[in-house]
PDB file of C-alpha atoms and ligand atoms in Angstrom:
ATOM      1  CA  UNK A 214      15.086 -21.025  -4.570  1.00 67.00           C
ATOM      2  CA  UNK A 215      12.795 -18.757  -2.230  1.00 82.00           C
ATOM      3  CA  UNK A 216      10.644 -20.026   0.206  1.00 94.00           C
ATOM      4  CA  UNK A 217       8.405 -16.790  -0.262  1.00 98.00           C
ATOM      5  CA  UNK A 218       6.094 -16.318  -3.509  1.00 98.00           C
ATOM      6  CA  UNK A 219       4.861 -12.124  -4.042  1.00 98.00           C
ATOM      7  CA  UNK A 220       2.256 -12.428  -6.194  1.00 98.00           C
ATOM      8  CA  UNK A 221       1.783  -9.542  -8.448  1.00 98.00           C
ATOM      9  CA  UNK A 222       3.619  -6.634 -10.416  1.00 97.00           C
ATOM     10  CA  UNK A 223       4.639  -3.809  -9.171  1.00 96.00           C
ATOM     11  CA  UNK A 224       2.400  -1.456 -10.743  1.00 95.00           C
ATOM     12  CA  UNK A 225      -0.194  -2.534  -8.806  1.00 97.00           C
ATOM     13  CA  UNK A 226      -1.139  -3.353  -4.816  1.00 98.00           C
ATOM     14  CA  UNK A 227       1.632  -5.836  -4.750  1.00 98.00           C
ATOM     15  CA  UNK A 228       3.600  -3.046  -4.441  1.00 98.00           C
ATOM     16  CA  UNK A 229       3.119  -2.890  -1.026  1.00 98.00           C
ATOM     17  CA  UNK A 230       4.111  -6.000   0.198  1.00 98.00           C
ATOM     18  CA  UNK A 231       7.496  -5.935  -2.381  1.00 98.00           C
ATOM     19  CA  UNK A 232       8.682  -3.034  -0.369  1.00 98.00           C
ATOM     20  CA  UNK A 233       7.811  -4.491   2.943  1.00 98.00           C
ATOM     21  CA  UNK A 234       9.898  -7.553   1.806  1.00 98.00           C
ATOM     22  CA  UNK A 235      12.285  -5.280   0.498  1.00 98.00           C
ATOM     23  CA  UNK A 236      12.525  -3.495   4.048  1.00 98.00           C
ATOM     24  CA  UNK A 237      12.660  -7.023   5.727  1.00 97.00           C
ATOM     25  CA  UNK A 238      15.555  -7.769   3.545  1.00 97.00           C
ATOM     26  CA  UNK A 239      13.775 -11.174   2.720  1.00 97.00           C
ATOM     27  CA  UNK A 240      14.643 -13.317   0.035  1.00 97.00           C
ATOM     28  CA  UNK A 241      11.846 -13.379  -2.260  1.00 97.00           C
ATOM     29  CA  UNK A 242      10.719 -14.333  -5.872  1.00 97.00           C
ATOM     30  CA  UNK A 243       8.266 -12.307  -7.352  1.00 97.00           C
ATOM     31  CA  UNK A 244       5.892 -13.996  -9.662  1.00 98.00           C
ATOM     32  CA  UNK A 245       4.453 -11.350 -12.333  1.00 97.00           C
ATOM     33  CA  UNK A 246       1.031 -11.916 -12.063  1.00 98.00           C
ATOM     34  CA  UNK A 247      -0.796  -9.202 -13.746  1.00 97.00           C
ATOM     35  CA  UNK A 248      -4.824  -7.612 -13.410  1.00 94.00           C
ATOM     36  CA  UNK A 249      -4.573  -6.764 -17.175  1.00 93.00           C
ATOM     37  CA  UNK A 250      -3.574  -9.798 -18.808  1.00 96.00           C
ATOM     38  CA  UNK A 251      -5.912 -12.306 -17.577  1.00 96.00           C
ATOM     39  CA  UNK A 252      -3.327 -14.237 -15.452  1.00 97.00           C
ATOM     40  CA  UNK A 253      -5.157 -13.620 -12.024  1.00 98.00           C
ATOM     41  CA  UNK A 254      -7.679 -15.405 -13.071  1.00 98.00           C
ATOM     42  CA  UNK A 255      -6.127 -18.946 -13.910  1.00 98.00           C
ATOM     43  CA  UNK A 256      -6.824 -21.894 -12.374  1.00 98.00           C
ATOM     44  CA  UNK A 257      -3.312 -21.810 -10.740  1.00 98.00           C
ATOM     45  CA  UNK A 258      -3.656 -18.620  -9.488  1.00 98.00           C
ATOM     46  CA  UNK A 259      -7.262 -19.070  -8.066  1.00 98.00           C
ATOM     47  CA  UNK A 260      -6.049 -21.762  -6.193  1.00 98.00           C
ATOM     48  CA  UNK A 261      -3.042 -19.385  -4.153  1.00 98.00           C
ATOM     49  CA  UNK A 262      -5.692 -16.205  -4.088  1.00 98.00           C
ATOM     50  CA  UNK A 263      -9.504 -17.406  -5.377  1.00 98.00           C
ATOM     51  CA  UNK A 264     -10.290 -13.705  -5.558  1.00 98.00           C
ATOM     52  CA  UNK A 265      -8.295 -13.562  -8.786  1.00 98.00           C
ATOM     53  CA  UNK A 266      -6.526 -10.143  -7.516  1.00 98.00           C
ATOM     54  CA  UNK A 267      -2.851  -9.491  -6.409  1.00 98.00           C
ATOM     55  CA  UNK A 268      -1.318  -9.320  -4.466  1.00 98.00           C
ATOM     56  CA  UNK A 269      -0.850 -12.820  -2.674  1.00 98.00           C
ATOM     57  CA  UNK A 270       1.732 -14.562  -1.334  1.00 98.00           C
ATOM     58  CA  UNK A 271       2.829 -18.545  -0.434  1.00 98.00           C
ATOM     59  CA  UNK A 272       4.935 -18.357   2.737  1.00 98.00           C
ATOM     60  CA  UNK A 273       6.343 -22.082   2.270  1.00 97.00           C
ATOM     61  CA  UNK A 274       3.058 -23.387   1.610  1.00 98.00           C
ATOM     62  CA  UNK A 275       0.917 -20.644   3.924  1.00 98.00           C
ATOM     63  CA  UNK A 276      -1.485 -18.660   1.220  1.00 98.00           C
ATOM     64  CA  UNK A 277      -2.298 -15.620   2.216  1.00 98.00           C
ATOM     65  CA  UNK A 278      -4.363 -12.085   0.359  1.00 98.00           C
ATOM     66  CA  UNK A 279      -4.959  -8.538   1.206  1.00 98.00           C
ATOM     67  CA  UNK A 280      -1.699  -6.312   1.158  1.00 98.00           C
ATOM     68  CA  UNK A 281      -2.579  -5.150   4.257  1.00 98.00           C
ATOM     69  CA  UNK A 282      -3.112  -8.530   6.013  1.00 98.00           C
ATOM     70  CA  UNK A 283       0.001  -9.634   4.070  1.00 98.00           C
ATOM     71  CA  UNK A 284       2.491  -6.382   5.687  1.00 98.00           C
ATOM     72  CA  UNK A 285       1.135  -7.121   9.175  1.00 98.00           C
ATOM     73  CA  UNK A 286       2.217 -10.932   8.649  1.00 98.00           C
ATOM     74  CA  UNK A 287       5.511 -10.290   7.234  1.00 98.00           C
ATOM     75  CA  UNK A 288       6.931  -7.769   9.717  1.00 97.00           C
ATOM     76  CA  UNK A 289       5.547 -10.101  12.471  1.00 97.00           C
ATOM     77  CA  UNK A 290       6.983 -12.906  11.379  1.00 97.00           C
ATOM     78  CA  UNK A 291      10.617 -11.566  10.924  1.00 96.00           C
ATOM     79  CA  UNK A 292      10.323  -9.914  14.214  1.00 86.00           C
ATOM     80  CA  UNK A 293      11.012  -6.534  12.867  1.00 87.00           C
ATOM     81  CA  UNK A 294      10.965  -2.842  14.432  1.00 93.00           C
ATOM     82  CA  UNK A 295       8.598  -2.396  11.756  1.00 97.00           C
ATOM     83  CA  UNK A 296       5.733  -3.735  14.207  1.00 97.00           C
ATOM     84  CA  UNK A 297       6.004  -2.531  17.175  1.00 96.00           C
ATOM     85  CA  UNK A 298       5.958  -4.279  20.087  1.00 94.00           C
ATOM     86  CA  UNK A 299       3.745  -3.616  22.551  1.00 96.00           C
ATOM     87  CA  UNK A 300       0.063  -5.001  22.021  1.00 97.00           C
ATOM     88  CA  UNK A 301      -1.381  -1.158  21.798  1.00 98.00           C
ATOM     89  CA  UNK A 302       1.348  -0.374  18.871  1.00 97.00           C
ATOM     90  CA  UNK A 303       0.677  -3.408  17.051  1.00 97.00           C
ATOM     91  CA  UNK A 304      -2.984  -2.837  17.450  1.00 98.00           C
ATOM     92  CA  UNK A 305      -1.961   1.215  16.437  1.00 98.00           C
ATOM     93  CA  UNK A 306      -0.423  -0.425  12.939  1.00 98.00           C
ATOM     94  CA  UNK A 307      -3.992  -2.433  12.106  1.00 98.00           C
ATOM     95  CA  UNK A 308      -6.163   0.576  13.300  1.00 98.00           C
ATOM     96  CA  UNK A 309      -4.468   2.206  10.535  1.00 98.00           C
ATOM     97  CA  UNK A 310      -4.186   0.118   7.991  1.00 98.00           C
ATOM     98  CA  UNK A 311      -7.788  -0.614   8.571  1.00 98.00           C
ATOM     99  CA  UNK A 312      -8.358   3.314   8.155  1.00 98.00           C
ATOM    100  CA  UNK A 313      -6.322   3.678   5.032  1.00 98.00           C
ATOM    101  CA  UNK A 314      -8.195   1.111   2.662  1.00 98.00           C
ATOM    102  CA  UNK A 315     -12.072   2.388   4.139  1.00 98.00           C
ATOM    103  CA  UNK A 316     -11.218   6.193   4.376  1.00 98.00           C
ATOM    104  CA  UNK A 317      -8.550   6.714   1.923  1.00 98.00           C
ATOM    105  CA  UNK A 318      -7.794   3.948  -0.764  1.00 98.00           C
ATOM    106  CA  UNK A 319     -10.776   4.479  -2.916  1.00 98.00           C
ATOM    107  CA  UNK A 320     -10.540   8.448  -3.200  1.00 98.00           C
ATOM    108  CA  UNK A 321      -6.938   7.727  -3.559  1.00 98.00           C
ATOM    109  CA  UNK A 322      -7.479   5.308  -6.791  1.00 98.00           C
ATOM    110  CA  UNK A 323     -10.462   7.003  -8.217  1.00 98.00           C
ATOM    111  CA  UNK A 324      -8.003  10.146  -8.691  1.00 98.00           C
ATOM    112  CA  UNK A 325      -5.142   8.087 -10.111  1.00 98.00           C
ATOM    113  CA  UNK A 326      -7.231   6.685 -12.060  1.00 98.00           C
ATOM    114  CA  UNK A 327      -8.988   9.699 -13.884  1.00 98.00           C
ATOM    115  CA  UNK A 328      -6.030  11.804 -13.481  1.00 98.00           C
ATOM    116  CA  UNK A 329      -3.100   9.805 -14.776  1.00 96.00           C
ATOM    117  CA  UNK A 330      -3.996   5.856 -15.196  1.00 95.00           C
ATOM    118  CA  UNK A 331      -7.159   6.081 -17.811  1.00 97.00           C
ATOM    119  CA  UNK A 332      -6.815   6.941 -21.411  1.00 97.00           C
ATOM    120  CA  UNK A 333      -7.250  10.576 -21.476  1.00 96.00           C
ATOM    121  CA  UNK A 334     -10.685  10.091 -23.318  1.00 97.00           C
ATOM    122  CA  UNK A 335     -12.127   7.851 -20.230  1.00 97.00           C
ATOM    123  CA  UNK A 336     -10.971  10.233 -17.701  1.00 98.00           C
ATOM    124  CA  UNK A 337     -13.483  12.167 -15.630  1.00 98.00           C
ATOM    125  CA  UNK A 338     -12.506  15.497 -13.644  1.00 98.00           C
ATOM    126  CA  UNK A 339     -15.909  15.395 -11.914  1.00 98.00           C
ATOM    127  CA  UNK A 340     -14.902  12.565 -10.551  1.00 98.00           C
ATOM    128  CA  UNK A 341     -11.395  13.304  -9.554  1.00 98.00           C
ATOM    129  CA  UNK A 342     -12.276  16.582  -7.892  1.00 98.00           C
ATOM    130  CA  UNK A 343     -14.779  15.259  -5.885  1.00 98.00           C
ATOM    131  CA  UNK A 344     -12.406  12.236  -4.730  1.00 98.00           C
ATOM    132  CA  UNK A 345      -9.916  14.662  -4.018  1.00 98.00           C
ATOM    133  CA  UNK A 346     -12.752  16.521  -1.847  1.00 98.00           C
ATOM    134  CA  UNK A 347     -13.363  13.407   0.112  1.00 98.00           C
ATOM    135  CA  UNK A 348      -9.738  13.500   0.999  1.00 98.00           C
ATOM    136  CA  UNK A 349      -9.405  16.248   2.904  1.00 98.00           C
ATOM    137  CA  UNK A 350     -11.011  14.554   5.854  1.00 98.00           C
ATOM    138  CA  UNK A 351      -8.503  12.330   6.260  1.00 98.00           C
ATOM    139  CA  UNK A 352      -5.322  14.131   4.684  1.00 98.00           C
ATOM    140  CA  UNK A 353      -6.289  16.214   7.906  1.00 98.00           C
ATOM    141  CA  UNK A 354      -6.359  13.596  10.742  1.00 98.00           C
ATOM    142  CA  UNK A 355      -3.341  12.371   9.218  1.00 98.00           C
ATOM    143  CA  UNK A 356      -1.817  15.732   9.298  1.00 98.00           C
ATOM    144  CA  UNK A 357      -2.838  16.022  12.614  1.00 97.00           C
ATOM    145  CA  UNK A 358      -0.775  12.663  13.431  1.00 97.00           C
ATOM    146  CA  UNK A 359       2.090  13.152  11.984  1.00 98.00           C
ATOM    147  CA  UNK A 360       2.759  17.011  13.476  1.00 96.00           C
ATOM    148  CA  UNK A 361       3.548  15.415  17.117  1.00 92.00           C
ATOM    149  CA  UNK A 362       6.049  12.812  16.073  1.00 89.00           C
ATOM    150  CA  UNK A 363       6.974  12.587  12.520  1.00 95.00           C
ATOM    151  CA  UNK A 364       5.577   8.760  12.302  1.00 98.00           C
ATOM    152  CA  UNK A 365       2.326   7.339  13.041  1.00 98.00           C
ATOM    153  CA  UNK A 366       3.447   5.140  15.882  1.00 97.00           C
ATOM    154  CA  UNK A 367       6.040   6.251  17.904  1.00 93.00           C
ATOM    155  CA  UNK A 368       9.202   8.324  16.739  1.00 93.00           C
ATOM    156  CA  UNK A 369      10.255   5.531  13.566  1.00 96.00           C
ATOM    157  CA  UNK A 370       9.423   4.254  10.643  1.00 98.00           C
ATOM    158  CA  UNK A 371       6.747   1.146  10.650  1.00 98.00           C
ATOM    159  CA  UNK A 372       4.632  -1.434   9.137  1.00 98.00           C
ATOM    160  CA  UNK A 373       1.716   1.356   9.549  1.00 98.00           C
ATOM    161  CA  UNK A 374       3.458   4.197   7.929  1.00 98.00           C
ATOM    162  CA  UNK A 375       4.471   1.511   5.406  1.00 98.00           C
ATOM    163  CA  UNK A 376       1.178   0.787   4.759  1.00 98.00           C
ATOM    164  CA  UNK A 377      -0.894   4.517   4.667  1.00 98.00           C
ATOM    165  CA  UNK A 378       2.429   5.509   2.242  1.00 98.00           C
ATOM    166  CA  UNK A 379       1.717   3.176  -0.019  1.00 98.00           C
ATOM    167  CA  UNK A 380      -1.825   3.663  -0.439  1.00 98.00           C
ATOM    168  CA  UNK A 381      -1.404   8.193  -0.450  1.00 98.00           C
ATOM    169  CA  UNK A 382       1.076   7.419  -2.688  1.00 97.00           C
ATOM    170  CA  UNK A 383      -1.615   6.791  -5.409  1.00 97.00           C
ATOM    171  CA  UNK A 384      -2.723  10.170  -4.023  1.00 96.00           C
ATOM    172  CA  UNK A 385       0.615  11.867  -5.164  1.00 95.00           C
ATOM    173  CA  UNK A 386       0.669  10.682  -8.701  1.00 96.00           C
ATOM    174  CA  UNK A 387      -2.920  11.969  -9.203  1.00 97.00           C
ATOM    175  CA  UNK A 388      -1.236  15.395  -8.120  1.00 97.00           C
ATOM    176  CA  UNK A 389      -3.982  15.838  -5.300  1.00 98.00           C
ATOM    177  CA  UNK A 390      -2.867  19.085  -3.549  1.00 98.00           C
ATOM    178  CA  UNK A 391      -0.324  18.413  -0.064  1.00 97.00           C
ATOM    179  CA  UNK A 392       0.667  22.063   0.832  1.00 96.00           C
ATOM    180  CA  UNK A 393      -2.578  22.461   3.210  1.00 97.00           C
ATOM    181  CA  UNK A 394      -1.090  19.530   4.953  1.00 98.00           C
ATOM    182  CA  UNK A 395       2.354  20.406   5.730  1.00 98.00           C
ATOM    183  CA  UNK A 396       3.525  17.269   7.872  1.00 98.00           C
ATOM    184  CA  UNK A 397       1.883  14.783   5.668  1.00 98.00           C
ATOM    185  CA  UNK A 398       3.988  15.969   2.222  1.00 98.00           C
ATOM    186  CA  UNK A 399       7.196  16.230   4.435  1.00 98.00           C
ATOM    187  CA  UNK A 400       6.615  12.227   5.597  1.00 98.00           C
ATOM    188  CA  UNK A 401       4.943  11.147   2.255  1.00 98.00           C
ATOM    189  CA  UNK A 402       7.945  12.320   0.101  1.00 98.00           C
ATOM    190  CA  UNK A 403      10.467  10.514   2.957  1.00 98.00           C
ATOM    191  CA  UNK A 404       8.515   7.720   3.278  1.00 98.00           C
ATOM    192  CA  UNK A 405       8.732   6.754  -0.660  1.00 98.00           C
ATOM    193  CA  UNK A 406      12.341   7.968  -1.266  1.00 98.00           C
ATOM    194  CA  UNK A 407      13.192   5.018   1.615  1.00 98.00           C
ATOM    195  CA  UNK A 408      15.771   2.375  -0.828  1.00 98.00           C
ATOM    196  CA  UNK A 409      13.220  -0.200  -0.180  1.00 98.00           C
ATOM    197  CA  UNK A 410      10.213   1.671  -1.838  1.00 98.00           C
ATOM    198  CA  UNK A 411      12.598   2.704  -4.336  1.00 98.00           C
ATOM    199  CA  UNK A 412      13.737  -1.074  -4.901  1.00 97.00           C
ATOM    200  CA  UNK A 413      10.199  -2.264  -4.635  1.00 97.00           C
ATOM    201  CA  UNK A 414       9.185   0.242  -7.690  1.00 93.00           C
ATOM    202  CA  UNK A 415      12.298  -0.539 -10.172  1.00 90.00           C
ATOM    203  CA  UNK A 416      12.022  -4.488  -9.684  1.00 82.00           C
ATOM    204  CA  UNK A 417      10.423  -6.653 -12.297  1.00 63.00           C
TER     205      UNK A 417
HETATM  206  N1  GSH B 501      -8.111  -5.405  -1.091  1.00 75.57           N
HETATM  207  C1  GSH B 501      -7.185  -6.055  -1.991  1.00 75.57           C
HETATM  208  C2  GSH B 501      -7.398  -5.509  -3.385  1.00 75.57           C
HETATM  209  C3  GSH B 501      -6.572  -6.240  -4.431  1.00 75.57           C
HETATM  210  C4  GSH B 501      -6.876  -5.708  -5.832  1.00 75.57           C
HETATM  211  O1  GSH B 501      -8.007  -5.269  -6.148  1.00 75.57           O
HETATM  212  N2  GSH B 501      -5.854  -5.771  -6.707  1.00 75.57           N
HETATM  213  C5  GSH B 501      -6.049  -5.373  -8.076  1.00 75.57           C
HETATM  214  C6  GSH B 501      -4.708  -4.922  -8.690  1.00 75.57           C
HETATM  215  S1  GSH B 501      -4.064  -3.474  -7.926  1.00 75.57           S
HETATM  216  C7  GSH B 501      -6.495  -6.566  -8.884  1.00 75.57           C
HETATM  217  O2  GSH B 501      -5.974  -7.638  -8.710  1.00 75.57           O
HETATM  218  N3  GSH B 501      -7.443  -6.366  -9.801  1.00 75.57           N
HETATM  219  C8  GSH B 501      -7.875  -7.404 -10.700  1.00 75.57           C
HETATM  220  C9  GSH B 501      -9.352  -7.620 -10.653  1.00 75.57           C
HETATM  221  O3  GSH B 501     -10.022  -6.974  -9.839  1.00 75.57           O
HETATM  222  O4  GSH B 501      -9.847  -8.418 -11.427  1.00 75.57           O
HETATM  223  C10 GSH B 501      -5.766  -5.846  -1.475  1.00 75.57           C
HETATM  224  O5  GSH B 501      -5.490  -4.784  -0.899  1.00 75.57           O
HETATM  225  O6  GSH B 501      -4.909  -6.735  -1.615  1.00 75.57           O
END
């Protein structure tokens, strides 16, 4: 049996930390707790994450939330090229991780949402246009980024890119519009084609 619990189906933030694991090659069980069907909110599952959300994970008896805070531990622990290893680049990957769930994440959802994940009857367009308005900011210092090296840190893939991927990727599926922003549809559509996204996606 797995020493390492992910908390949470795929379709939804767990996502993120079964493709890091995934990446890491880890040995992992992942436990299907689900937003929609009330089981986040037993008290089993309170007592691994008490904000009744996934994901979470138990490390061997270490608890730990956020699916940022969870990417960052994982490619720490397993000493992977996915962090980098200077103290700048490994403050680089949190600097943007921080940046992609306060500038991006809730534009990003707010289109998936009322673009492809609400009934068509509770969607708003309103809404989605003006989330995908609030994303050209961003889409545009990423853009920026990614035209000198192809990655966010350095000239590979990591825990950072890992991380803003999986949160645009939200972006994609509400069909917000890439061609202004060349660089950032080139390494969006690389990033999730990588056999760990792909295996993160498919799994159960
Ligand atoms: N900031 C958290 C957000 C977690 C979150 O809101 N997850 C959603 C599923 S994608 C959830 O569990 N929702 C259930 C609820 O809010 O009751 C993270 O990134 O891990």
């Amino acid at each position: 049996m797995s020493n390492l619990k992910i908390y949470g189906v795929p379709l939804s933030r767990a996502y993120r930390a079964l493709w890091m694991a995934n990446e890491l090659g880890l040995d992992y069980e992942n436990v299907p707790i689900n937003f929609a069907d009330g089981s986040a909110k037993t008290p089993e599952y309170l007592a691994v994450n008490p904000n009744g959300r996934i994901p979470a994970i138990d490390d061997n008896g270490f608890k730990l939330w956020e699916s940022m805070a969870i990417n960052l531990y994982l490619a720490k622990k397993h000493g992977s090229v996915l962090l980098p290893k200077t103290m700048e680049g490994e403050a680089e990957a949190i600097q943007w991780s921080f940046w992609v769930m306060t500038e991006v994440e809730k534009p990003a959802l707010t289109v998936l949402l009322h673009r492809f994940f609400l009934l068509e009857n509770k969607r708003d367009s309103k809404l989605a246009d003006e989330a995908e308005h609030q994303l050209q900011k961003p889409l545009s210092v990423l853009d920026q980024r990614l035209a000198t090296t192809g990655y966010l840190i350095g000239e590979t893939f990591t825990v950072a890119d890992l991380n803003v991927a999986s949160v645009l990727s939200w972006a994609r599926i509400g069909g917000v519009a890439l061609s202004g922003f060349p660089h950032v549809d080139q390494w969006l559509a690389g990033c999730l084609k990588r056999p760990a996204a792909v295996r993160a996606r498919n799994s159960t």
